[in-house]
Amino acid sequence: MMGTMGKMAALAADPREDAFRKLFRFYRQCRPGTADLRGVIDFTQALPAPGCGYGAHKVFRSPLSVSSVSEQDACRAGLQPVSKWKAYGLEGYPGFIFIPNPFLPGYQRHWVKQCLKLYSRKPNVCNLDKHMVPEETRDLWGQSQELLRNKDVNKKRPRSLLEKLRWVTLGYHYNWDNKTYSADHYTPFPPDLAYLSEQVAAACGFQGFQAEAGILNYYRLDSTLGIHVDRSELDHSKPLLSFSFGQSAIFLLGGLKRDEVPTAMFMHSGDIMVMSGFSRLLNHAVPRVLPNFDGTSLPCCLEIPLPDALPAGSVAEPCSLEDWQVCANYLQTARVNMTVRQVLAPGQDWEERETETTSENACHLDDKDNEAKRPRMNPNS
């Protein structure tokens, strides 16, 4: 059987692919529990897991602005006090910060439920809208919960609408055709997610961050996110925040060009990534979603329920056992990612914004051989 180095050598021998694409294909084809993953950085250990591989020397502790977020404000967002967080950067990637799960026990459940039950509702926009009439996509949760509550992963059955969901946009809705935002395509941004984002941004030194647009990605175990750059937002000094829940994934962070070898890292449930400045313009991708490492259906951090008594002013809401059963069954074979952005620079108006913006974006590769040019969903899958 060909070892990891042999596989890498075979990939490197193909002159038609750039360095990023070669590593993307390598991890897309990798097998969990093998040496294929030894070069992937695990920030829960701040080392690649297991052993030492490419990128291990790049990890360093990143300072946080502890005084910018009070313990009460962090708790309201379902976060531990900032003084207890660990944050890391990578040499050669200025503006990149990785925060391993800073959530208080149980609070990830709130955000999972919001992504599946609330944020997927109208008037927010989703990939299913182009394939179905508005009445059919108004409440995906309501139409899916019975199928998911009785889900048996070992039996074939029709997929629920939530299982066909691939993306949802919030706030200023991203236009996948012309790759822009516009003032007339807007719905109110969820206040709980805005508050969470503001606290995380402030802790990372970005006071005054305004959550104006969000893209939620819903991954199956065979889903990928294609190589792309996020440049639709004009002010790249403002961070892009990324929150992960559910099954783990491999994230690749590359350079300004695709011929630069990317660094691979795990994103586990509850992990947060912050990209600003230089790192906002770097190629990145998700080549692989991985089933839970310890063999159980869900990461242990999701097994803990929300506390019965939530703190005063908490943005989190109780999650019933019935609702969590639907969420948990969904996450057995899925991952949810929330990305939050500030669209407009301070003092900028939309007329100025619309004359200056340009973008390049990509999305899920549900077909293992063909890269999608834009987010799409096969209604029969």
CSV table of C-alpha atoms in Angstrom, one decimal:
chain,number,residue,atom,x,y,z
A,1,MET,CA,0.0,0.0,0.0
A,2,MET,CA,1.3,3.4,-1.0
A,3,GLY,CA,2.4,5.4,2.1
A,4,THR,CA,1.8,9.1,2.7
A,5,MET,CA,5.1,10.2,1.1
A,6,GLY,CA,4.5,8.0,-1.9
A,7,LYS,CA,1.0,9.6,-2.4
A,8,MET,CA,2.5,13.1,-2.1
A,9,ALA,CA,5.2,12.2,-4.6
A,10,ALA,CA,2.6,10.8,-7.0
A,11,LEU,CA,0.6,14.0,-6.8
A,12,ALA,CA,3.7,16.2,-7.2
A,13,ALA,CA,4.5,14.4,-10.4
A,14,ASP,CA,1.5,15.8,-12.1
A,15,PRO,CA,2.7,19.1,-13.8
A,16,ARG,CA,-0.8,20.2,-14.7
A,17,GLU,CA,-1.8,21.1,-11.2
A,18,ASP,CA,-0.6,24.0,-9.0
A,19,ALA,CA,0.7,23.3,-5.5
A,20,PHE,CA,-2.6,24.2,-3.8
A,21,ARG,CA,-4.6,21.9,-6.0
A,22,LYS,CA,-2.2,19.0,-5.4
A,23,LEU,CA,-2.6,19.3,-1.7
A,24,PHE,CA,-6.3,19.8,-2.0
A,25,ARG,CA,-6.7,16.6,-3.9
A,26,PHE,CA,-4.4,14.8,-1.5
A,27,TYR,CA,-6.6,15.6,1.5
A,28,ARG,CA,-9.8,15.1,-0.4
A,29,GLN,CA,-8.7,11.5,-0.9
A,30,CYS,CA,-7.1,10.9,2.5
A,31,ARG,CA,-8.3,8.3,4.9
A,32,PRO,CA,-9.2,9.2,8.5
A,33,GLY,CA,-7.0,7.4,11.1
A,34,THR,CA,-4.0,7.0,8.8
A,35,ALA,CA,-0.7,8.8,8.5
A,36,ASP,CA,-2.3,10.9,5.7
A,37,LEU,CA,-3.2,13.4,8.5
A,38,ARG,CA,0.2,13.7,10.2
A,39,GLY,CA,0.9,17.1,8.6
A,40,VAL,CA,-2.4,18.7,9.7
A,41,ILE,CA,-2.0,21.2,12.5
A,42,ASP,CA,-4.3,20.6,15.5
A,43,PHE,CA,-4.6,23.8,17.4
A,44,THR,CA,-6.1,22.0,20.4
A,45,GLN,CA,-2.5,20.7,20.8
A,46,ALA,CA,-0.9,23.6,18.8
A,47,LEU,CA,0.9,20.8,16.9
A,48,PRO,CA,0.2,18.6,13.9
A,49,ALA,CA,-1.6,15.5,14.9
A,50,PRO,CA,0.1,13.1,15.3
A,51,GLY,CA,3.9,13.7,15.1
A,52,CYS,CA,5.4,16.6,13.3
A,53,GLY,CA,4.7,17.6,9.7
A,54,TYR,CA,4.6,20.6,7.4
A,55,GLY,CA,3.6,23.8,9.2
A,56,ALA,CA,4.4,22.8,12.8
A,57,HIS,CA,7.1,25.4,13.2
A,58,LYS,CA,4.7,28.1,12.2
A,59,VAL,CA,2.4,28.1,15.2
A,60,PHE,CA,2.7,30.8,17.9
A,61,ARG,CA,0.5,32.2,20.6
A,62,SER,CA,-1.4,35.3,19.5
A,63,PRO,CA,-2.3,38.0,22.1
A,64,LEU,CA,-5.9,38.9,22.8
A,65,SER,CA,-7.5,42.1,24.0
A,66,VAL,CA,-8.8,40.8,27.3
A,67,SER,CA,-9.9,44.2,28.6
A,68,SER,CA,-12.1,44.8,25.5
A,69,VAL,CA,-14.8,42.2,26.5
A,70,SER,CA,-16.1,42.0,30.0
A,71,GLU,CA,-16.8,38.6,31.5
A,72,GLN,CA,-20.5,39.5,31.6
A,73,ASP,CA,-20.6,40.4,27.9
A,74,ALA,CA,-18.7,37.2,27.0
A,75,CYS,CA,-21.1,35.1,29.1
A,76,ARG,CA,-24.1,36.8,27.3
A,77,ALA,CA,-22.7,35.5,24.0
A,78,GLY,CA,-22.1,32.0,25.5
A,79,LEU,CA,-18.3,32.5,25.6
A,80,GLN,CA,-15.8,31.8,28.3
A,81,PRO,CA,-14.0,34.9,29.7
A,82,VAL,CA,-11.4,36.0,27.2
A,83,SER,CA,-8.7,35.5,29.7
A,84,LYS,CA,-9.3,31.8,29.4
A,85,TRP,CA,-9.2,31.6,25.6
A,86,LYS,CA,-6.2,30.4,23.7
A,87,ALA,CA,-5.4,32.1,20.4
A,88,TYR,CA,-2.8,31.2,17.9
A,89,GLY,CA,-1.2,32.7,14.8
A,90,LEU,CA,0.9,31.3,12.0
A,91,GLU,CA,4.2,32.7,10.8
A,92,GLY,CA,3.8,34.0,7.3
A,93,TYR,CA,0.1,34.6,7.7
A,94,PRO,CA,-0.4,38.1,9.3
A,95,GLY,CA,-3.9,38.8,10.3
A,96,PHE,CA,-4.8,35.1,10.8
A,97,ILE,CA,-6.0,34.1,14.3
A,98,PHE,CA,-7.2,30.7,15.4
A,99,ILE,CA,-9.2,30.3,18.6
A,100,PRO,CA,-9.9,26.7,19.7
A,101,ASN,CA,-13.4,26.3,21.1
A,102,PRO,CA,-13.9,29.3,23.5
A,103,PHE,CA,-17.6,28.5,24.1
A,104,LEU,CA,-19.1,27.8,27.5
A,105,PRO,CA,-20.3,24.2,27.9
A,106,GLY,CA,-23.6,23.6,26.1
A,107,TYR,CA,-23.8,26.9,24.2
A,108,GLN,CA,-22.8,25.5,20.9
A,109,ARG,CA,-26.2,23.9,20.8
A,110,HIS,CA,-27.8,27.3,20.5
A,111,TRP,CA,-25.9,28.2,17.4
A,112,VAL,CA,-26.5,24.8,15.8
A,113,LYS,CA,-30.2,25.2,16.4
A,114,GLN,CA,-30.2,28.7,15.0
A,115,CYS,CA,-28.4,27.6,11.8
A,116,LEU,CA,-30.9,24.8,11.2
A,117,LYS,CA,-34.2,26.1,12.6
A,118,LEU,CA,-34.1,30.0,12.5
A,119,TYR,CA,-31.5,31.3,10.1
A,120,SER,CA,-32.7,28.9,7.3
A,121,ARG,CA,-36.1,30.5,7.3
A,122,LYS,CA,-37.4,33.2,5.0
A,123,PRO,CA,-36.7,36.0,4.3
A,124,ASN,CA,-33.1,34.7,4.3
A,125,VAL,CA,-31.9,33.4,1.0
A,126,CYS,CA,-30.7,29.8,0.4
A,127,ASN,CA,-29.6,27.5,-2.5
A,128,LEU,CA,-33.0,25.8,-2.7
A,129,ASP,CA,-34.8,29.0,-3.7
A,130,LYS,CA,-33.8,28.5,-7.4
A,131,HIS,CA,-35.3,25.0,-7.5
A,132,MET,CA,-38.4,25.4,-5.4
A,133,VAL,CA,-41.3,27.8,-5.1
A,134,PRO,CA,-41.2,30.3,-2.1
A,135,GLU,CA,-43.9,28.4,-0.1
A,136,GLU,CA,-41.7,25.2,-0.2
A,137,THR,CA,-38.6,26.9,1.3
A,138,ARG,CA,-40.3,29.1,3.9
A,139,ASP,CA,-39.7,26.8,6.8
A,140,LEU,CA,-37.1,24.1,6.0
A,141,TRP,CA,-37.0,23.0,9.7
A,142,GLY,CA,-40.8,22.4,9.9
A,143,GLN,CA,-40.7,20.3,6.7
A,144,SER,CA,-37.6,18.3,7.8
A,145,GLN,CA,-37.9,17.7,11.5
A,146,GLU,CA,-39.9,14.4,11.4
A,147,LEU,CA,-37.6,12.8,8.9
A,148,LEU,CA,-34.5,13.9,10.9
A,149,ARG,CA,-36.0,12.9,14.3
A,150,ASN,CA,-36.5,9.4,13.0
A,151,LYS,CA,-33.2,9.3,11.1
A,152,ASP,CA,-31.4,6.0,10.8
A,153,VAL,CA,-28.0,6.4,9.2
A,154,ASN,CA,-28.0,2.8,8.2
A,155,LYS,CA,-31.2,2.9,6.2
A,156,LYS,CA,-31.8,4.5,2.8
A,157,ARG,CA,-34.5,7.1,2.8
A,158,PRO,CA,-35.3,10.4,1.0
A,159,ARG,CA,-33.2,13.3,2.1
A,160,SER,CA,-35.0,16.0,4.1
A,161,LEU,CA,-34.8,19.6,2.8
A,162,LEU,CA,-32.4,20.5,5.5
A,163,GLU,CA,-30.1,17.8,4.2
A,164,LYS,CA,-30.3,19.3,0.8
A,165,LEU,CA,-29.5,22.8,2.2
A,166,ARG,CA,-26.0,23.9,1.1
A,167,TRP,CA,-25.9,27.6,1.9
A,168,VAL,CA,-27.9,30.5,3.5
A,169,THR,CA,-27.1,34.2,3.3
A,170,LEU,CA,-27.9,36.8,6.0
A,171,GLY,CA,-28.0,40.5,6.2
A,172,TYR,CA,-26.7,41.9,2.9
A,173,HIS,CA,-27.2,38.9,0.7
A,174,TYR,CA,-24.2,37.9,-1.5
A,175,ASN,CA,-25.1,37.7,-5.2
A,176,TRP,CA,-23.4,34.6,-6.5
A,177,ASP,CA,-23.9,35.7,-10.2
A,178,ASN,CA,-22.2,39.1,-10.1
A,179,LYS,CA,-20.2,38.4,-6.9
A,180,THR,CA,-21.3,41.6,-5.1
A,181,TYR,CA,-23.5,42.9,-2.3
A,182,SER,CA,-26.2,45.6,-2.8
A,183,ALA,CA,-28.2,47.9,-0.7
A,184,ASP,CA,-31.5,46.7,-2.1
A,185,HIS,CA,-30.9,43.0,-1.3
A,186,TYR,CA,-30.9,43.1,2.5
A,187,THR,CA,-32.8,41.6,5.4
A,188,PRO,CA,-32.1,42.3,9.1
A,189,PHE,CA,-29.0,40.6,10.4
A,190,PRO,CA,-29.7,38.2,13.3
A,191,PRO,CA,-29.0,40.2,16.5
A,192,ASP,CA,-27.7,37.2,18.5
A,193,LEU,CA,-25.1,36.4,15.8
A,194,ALA,CA,-24.2,40.0,15.5
A,195,TYR,CA,-23.6,40.2,19.2
A,196,LEU,CA,-21.4,37.1,19.2
A,197,SER,CA,-19.4,38.4,16.3
A,198,GLU,CA,-18.9,41.8,17.9
A,199,GLN,CA,-17.5,40.2,21.1
A,200,VAL,CA,-15.1,37.9,19.2
A,201,ALA,CA,-13.9,40.7,17.0
A,202,ALA,CA,-13.3,43.0,20.0
A,203,ALA,CA,-11.3,40.3,21.8
A,204,CYS,CA,-9.1,40.1,18.7
A,205,GLY,CA,-8.5,43.8,18.6
A,206,PHE,CA,-11.3,44.9,16.2
A,207,GLN,CA,-13.5,47.2,18.3
A,208,GLY,CA,-16.3,48.7,16.3
A,209,PHE,CA,-16.8,45.7,14.0
A,210,GLN,CA,-20.3,45.6,12.5
A,211,ALA,CA,-21.8,42.3,11.5
A,212,GLU,CA,-23.5,43.2,8.2
A,213,ALA,CA,-23.4,40.0,6.1
A,214,GLY,CA,-23.2,36.3,6.8
A,215,ILE,CA,-22.8,33.1,4.7
A,216,LEU,CA,-23.7,29.8,6.3
A,217,ASN,CA,-22.3,26.7,4.7
A,218,TYR,CA,-23.9,23.3,5.4
A,219,TYR,CA,-21.5,20.4,4.7
A,220,ARG,CA,-22.2,16.7,4.3
A,221,LEU,CA,-19.3,14.2,4.9
A,222,ASP,CA,-18.6,14.2,1.1
A,223,SER,CA,-18.8,18.0,0.7
A,224,THR,CA,-15.8,20.3,0.0
A,225,LEU,CA,-15.3,24.0,-0.3
A,226,GLY,CA,-13.4,25.0,-3.4
A,227,ILE,CA,-10.2,27.0,-3.5
A,228,HIS,CA,-11.1,30.7,-3.4
A,229,VAL,CA,-10.4,34.2,-2.1
A,230,ASP,CA,-12.8,36.4,-0.2
A,231,ARG,CA,-12.5,39.9,-1.5
A,232,SER,CA,-16.1,41.2,-1.9
A,233,GLU,CA,-15.8,43.4,1.2
A,234,LEU,CA,-13.9,46.6,0.3
A,235,ASP,CA,-12.2,47.1,3.7
A,236,HIS,CA,-10.0,44.1,4.2
A,237,SER,CA,-8.7,45.4,7.5
A,238,LYS,CA,-12.1,44.4,9.0
A,239,PRO,CA,-12.0,40.7,9.9
A,240,LEU,CA,-13.9,37.8,8.4
A,241,LEU,CA,-15.1,35.6,11.3
A,242,SER,CA,-15.6,31.9,10.8
A,243,PHE,CA,-17.4,29.6,13.4
A,244,SER,CA,-17.5,25.8,13.0
A,245,PHE,CA,-19.9,23.3,14.5
A,246,GLY,CA,-20.4,19.6,14.2
A,247,GLN,CA,-18.0,17.2,12.5
A,248,SER,CA,-14.4,18.3,12.0
A,249,ALA,CA,-12.9,19.5,8.7
A,250,ILE,CA,-9.5,20.1,7.2
A,251,PHE,CA,-8.9,23.7,6.3
A,252,LEU,CA,-6.1,24.8,3.8
A,253,LEU,CA,-4.7,28.3,4.0
A,254,GLY,CA,-2.4,29.2,1.1
A,255,GLY,CA,-0.8,32.3,-0.4
A,256,LEU,CA,-1.7,35.0,-2.8
A,257,LYS,CA,-1.1,32.6,-5.6
A,258,ARG,CA,-2.0,29.0,-6.0
A,259,ASP,CA,1.5,27.8,-6.6
A,260,GLU,CA,2.3,28.5,-2.9
A,261,VAL,CA,2.0,25.3,-0.8
A,262,PRO,CA,-0.9,25.8,1.7
A,263,THR,CA,-0.8,24.9,5.4
A,264,ALA,CA,-3.4,22.3,6.6
A,265,MET,CA,-5.2,22.6,9.9
A,266,PHE,CA,-8.1,20.9,11.6
A,267,MET,CA,-11.3,22.9,12.4
A,268,HIS,CA,-13.2,21.2,15.2
A,269,SER,CA,-16.6,21.9,16.6
A,270,GLY,CA,-16.6,25.3,18.4
A,271,ASP,CA,-13.4,26.6,16.8
A,272,ILE,CA,-13.2,30.1,15.5
A,273,MET,CA,-11.0,31.5,12.8
A,274,VAL,CA,-10.4,35.2,12.2
A,275,MET,CA,-8.9,36.5,9.0
A,276,SER,CA,-8.0,40.2,8.4
A,277,GLY,CA,-5.6,42.3,6.4
A,278,PHE,CA,-3.1,40.2,4.4
A,279,SER,CA,-4.8,36.9,5.3
A,280,ARG,CA,-8.1,38.1,3.9
A,281,LEU,CA,-6.6,37.9,0.4
A,282,LEU,CA,-5.1,34.4,0.6
A,283,ASN,CA,-6.4,31.4,-1.2
A,284,HIS,CA,-8.1,28.9,1.1
A,285,ALA,CA,-10.4,25.8,0.9
A,286,VAL,CA,-11.9,22.9,2.8
A,287,PRO,CA,-11.0,19.6,1.0
A,288,ARG,CA,-12.4,17.2,3.5
A,289,VAL,CA,-15.0,16.8,6.3
A,290,LEU,CA,-14.1,14.0,8.7
A,291,PRO,CA,-16.3,11.8,10.9
A,292,ASN,CA,-15.8,12.3,14.7
A,293,PHE,CA,-12.3,11.1,15.7
A,294,ASP,CA,-13.3,9.0,18.7
A,295,GLY,CA,-15.8,7.0,16.8
A,296,THR,CA,-18.9,8.5,18.5
A,297,SER,CA,-21.6,10.2,16.5
A,298,LEU,CA,-20.9,13.7,17.8
A,299,PRO,CA,-18.0,15.5,19.4
A,300,CYS,CA,-18.1,15.4,23.1
A,301,CYS,CA,-18.5,19.2,23.4
A,302,LEU,CA,-21.9,18.8,21.8
A,303,GLU,CA,-23.2,16.2,24.2
A,304,ILE,CA,-23.5,18.9,27.0
A,305,PRO,CA,-26.9,20.6,27.1
A,306,LEU,CA,-27.4,24.3,27.7
A,307,PRO,CA,-27.8,25.2,31.4
A,308,ASP,CA,-31.4,25.3,32.7
A,309,ALA,CA,-30.9,28.9,34.0
A,310,LEU,CA,-29.3,31.2,31.4
A,311,PRO,CA,-27.6,34.4,32.6
A,312,ALA,CA,-29.5,37.7,32.4
A,313,GLY,CA,-29.3,39.2,29.0
A,314,SER,CA,-28.1,36.0,27.3
A,315,VAL,CA,-28.5,35.9,23.6
A,316,ALA,CA,-28.9,32.1,23.8
A,317,GLU,CA,-32.3,30.6,24.1
A,318,PRO,CA,-33.3,27.3,25.6
A,319,CYS,CA,-33.0,24.3,23.3
A,320,SER,CA,-35.6,21.6,23.9
A,321,LEU,CA,-34.7,17.9,23.9
A,322,GLU,CA,-37.0,17.5,20.9
A,323,ASP,CA,-35.2,20.2,18.9
A,324,TRP,CA,-31.8,18.9,19.9
A,325,GLN,CA,-32.6,15.4,18.8
A,326,VAL,CA,-33.3,16.8,15.3
A,327,CYS,CA,-30.0,18.8,15.4
A,328,ALA,CA,-28.0,15.9,16.7
A,329,ASN,CA,-29.3,13.5,14.1
A,330,TYR,CA,-28.4,16.0,11.4
A,331,LEU,CA,-24.9,16.6,12.7
A,332,GLN,CA,-24.1,12.9,12.8
A,333,THR,CA,-23.1,13.3,9.1
A,334,ALA,CA,-22.7,17.0,8.8
A,335,ARG,CA,-20.8,20.2,9.6
A,336,VAL,CA,-22.2,23.8,9.8
A,337,ASN,CA,-20.0,26.8,9.3
A,338,MET,CA,-21.0,30.5,9.9
A,339,THR,CA,-18.9,33.3,8.3
A,340,VAL,CA,-19.6,36.9,9.3
A,341,ARG,CA,-18.3,40.0,7.5
A,342,GLN,CA,-18.5,43.8,7.6
A,343,VAL,CA,-19.4,44.9,4.1
A,344,LEU,CA,-19.0,48.7,4.2
A,345,ALA,CA,-16.0,50.6,5.4
A,346,PRO,CA,-16.6,53.2,8.2
A,347,GLY,CA,-18.3,56.3,6.5
A,348,GLN,CA,-18.7,54.5,3.2
A,349,ASP,CA,-22.0,54.8,1.3
A,350,TRP,CA,-23.4,52.3,-1.2
A,351,GLU,CA,-22.9,54.4,-4.3
A,352,GLU,CA,-19.2,54.5,-3.5
A,353,ARG,CA,-19.2,50.8,-2.6
A,354,GLU,CA,-20.8,49.6,-5.8
A,355,THR,CA,-18.3,51.3,-8.0
A,356,GLU,CA,-15.3,49.8,-6.3
A,357,THR,CA,-16.1,46.2,-5.3
A,358,THR,CA,-14.9,43.1,-7.1
A,359,SER,CA,-14.8,39.5,-5.9
A,360,GLU,CA,-13.8,36.0,-6.5
A,361,ASN,CA,-15.6,33.2,-4.7
A,362,ALA,CA,-16.2,29.5,-4.8
A,363,CYS,CA,-18.2,26.9,-2.9
A,364,HIS,CA,-19.1,23.3,-2.3
A,365,LEU,CA,-17.8,20.5,-4.6
A,366,ASP,CA,-20.4,17.9,-4.1
A,367,ASP,CA,-19.2,16.2,-7.3
A,368,LYS,CA,-15.8,14.7,-6.5
A,369,ASP,CA,-14.4,15.3,-10.0
A,370,ASN,CA,-15.9,18.6,-11.1
A,371,GLU,CA,-15.5,21.9,-9.3
A,372,ALA,CA,-18.6,24.0,-9.1
A,373,LYS,CA,-18.3,27.6,-10.4
A,374,ARG,CA,-20.8,28.9,-7.9
A,375,PRO,CA,-22.9,27.5,-5.1
A,376,ARG,CA,-25.4,25.1,-6.5
A,377,MET,CA,-27.6,22.3,-5.3
A,378,ASN,CA,-28.8,19.2,-7.1
A,379,PRO,CA,-32.5,19.0,-6.0
A,380,ASN,CA,-32.4,15.2,-6.6
A,381,SER,CA,-29.4,14.5,-4.4
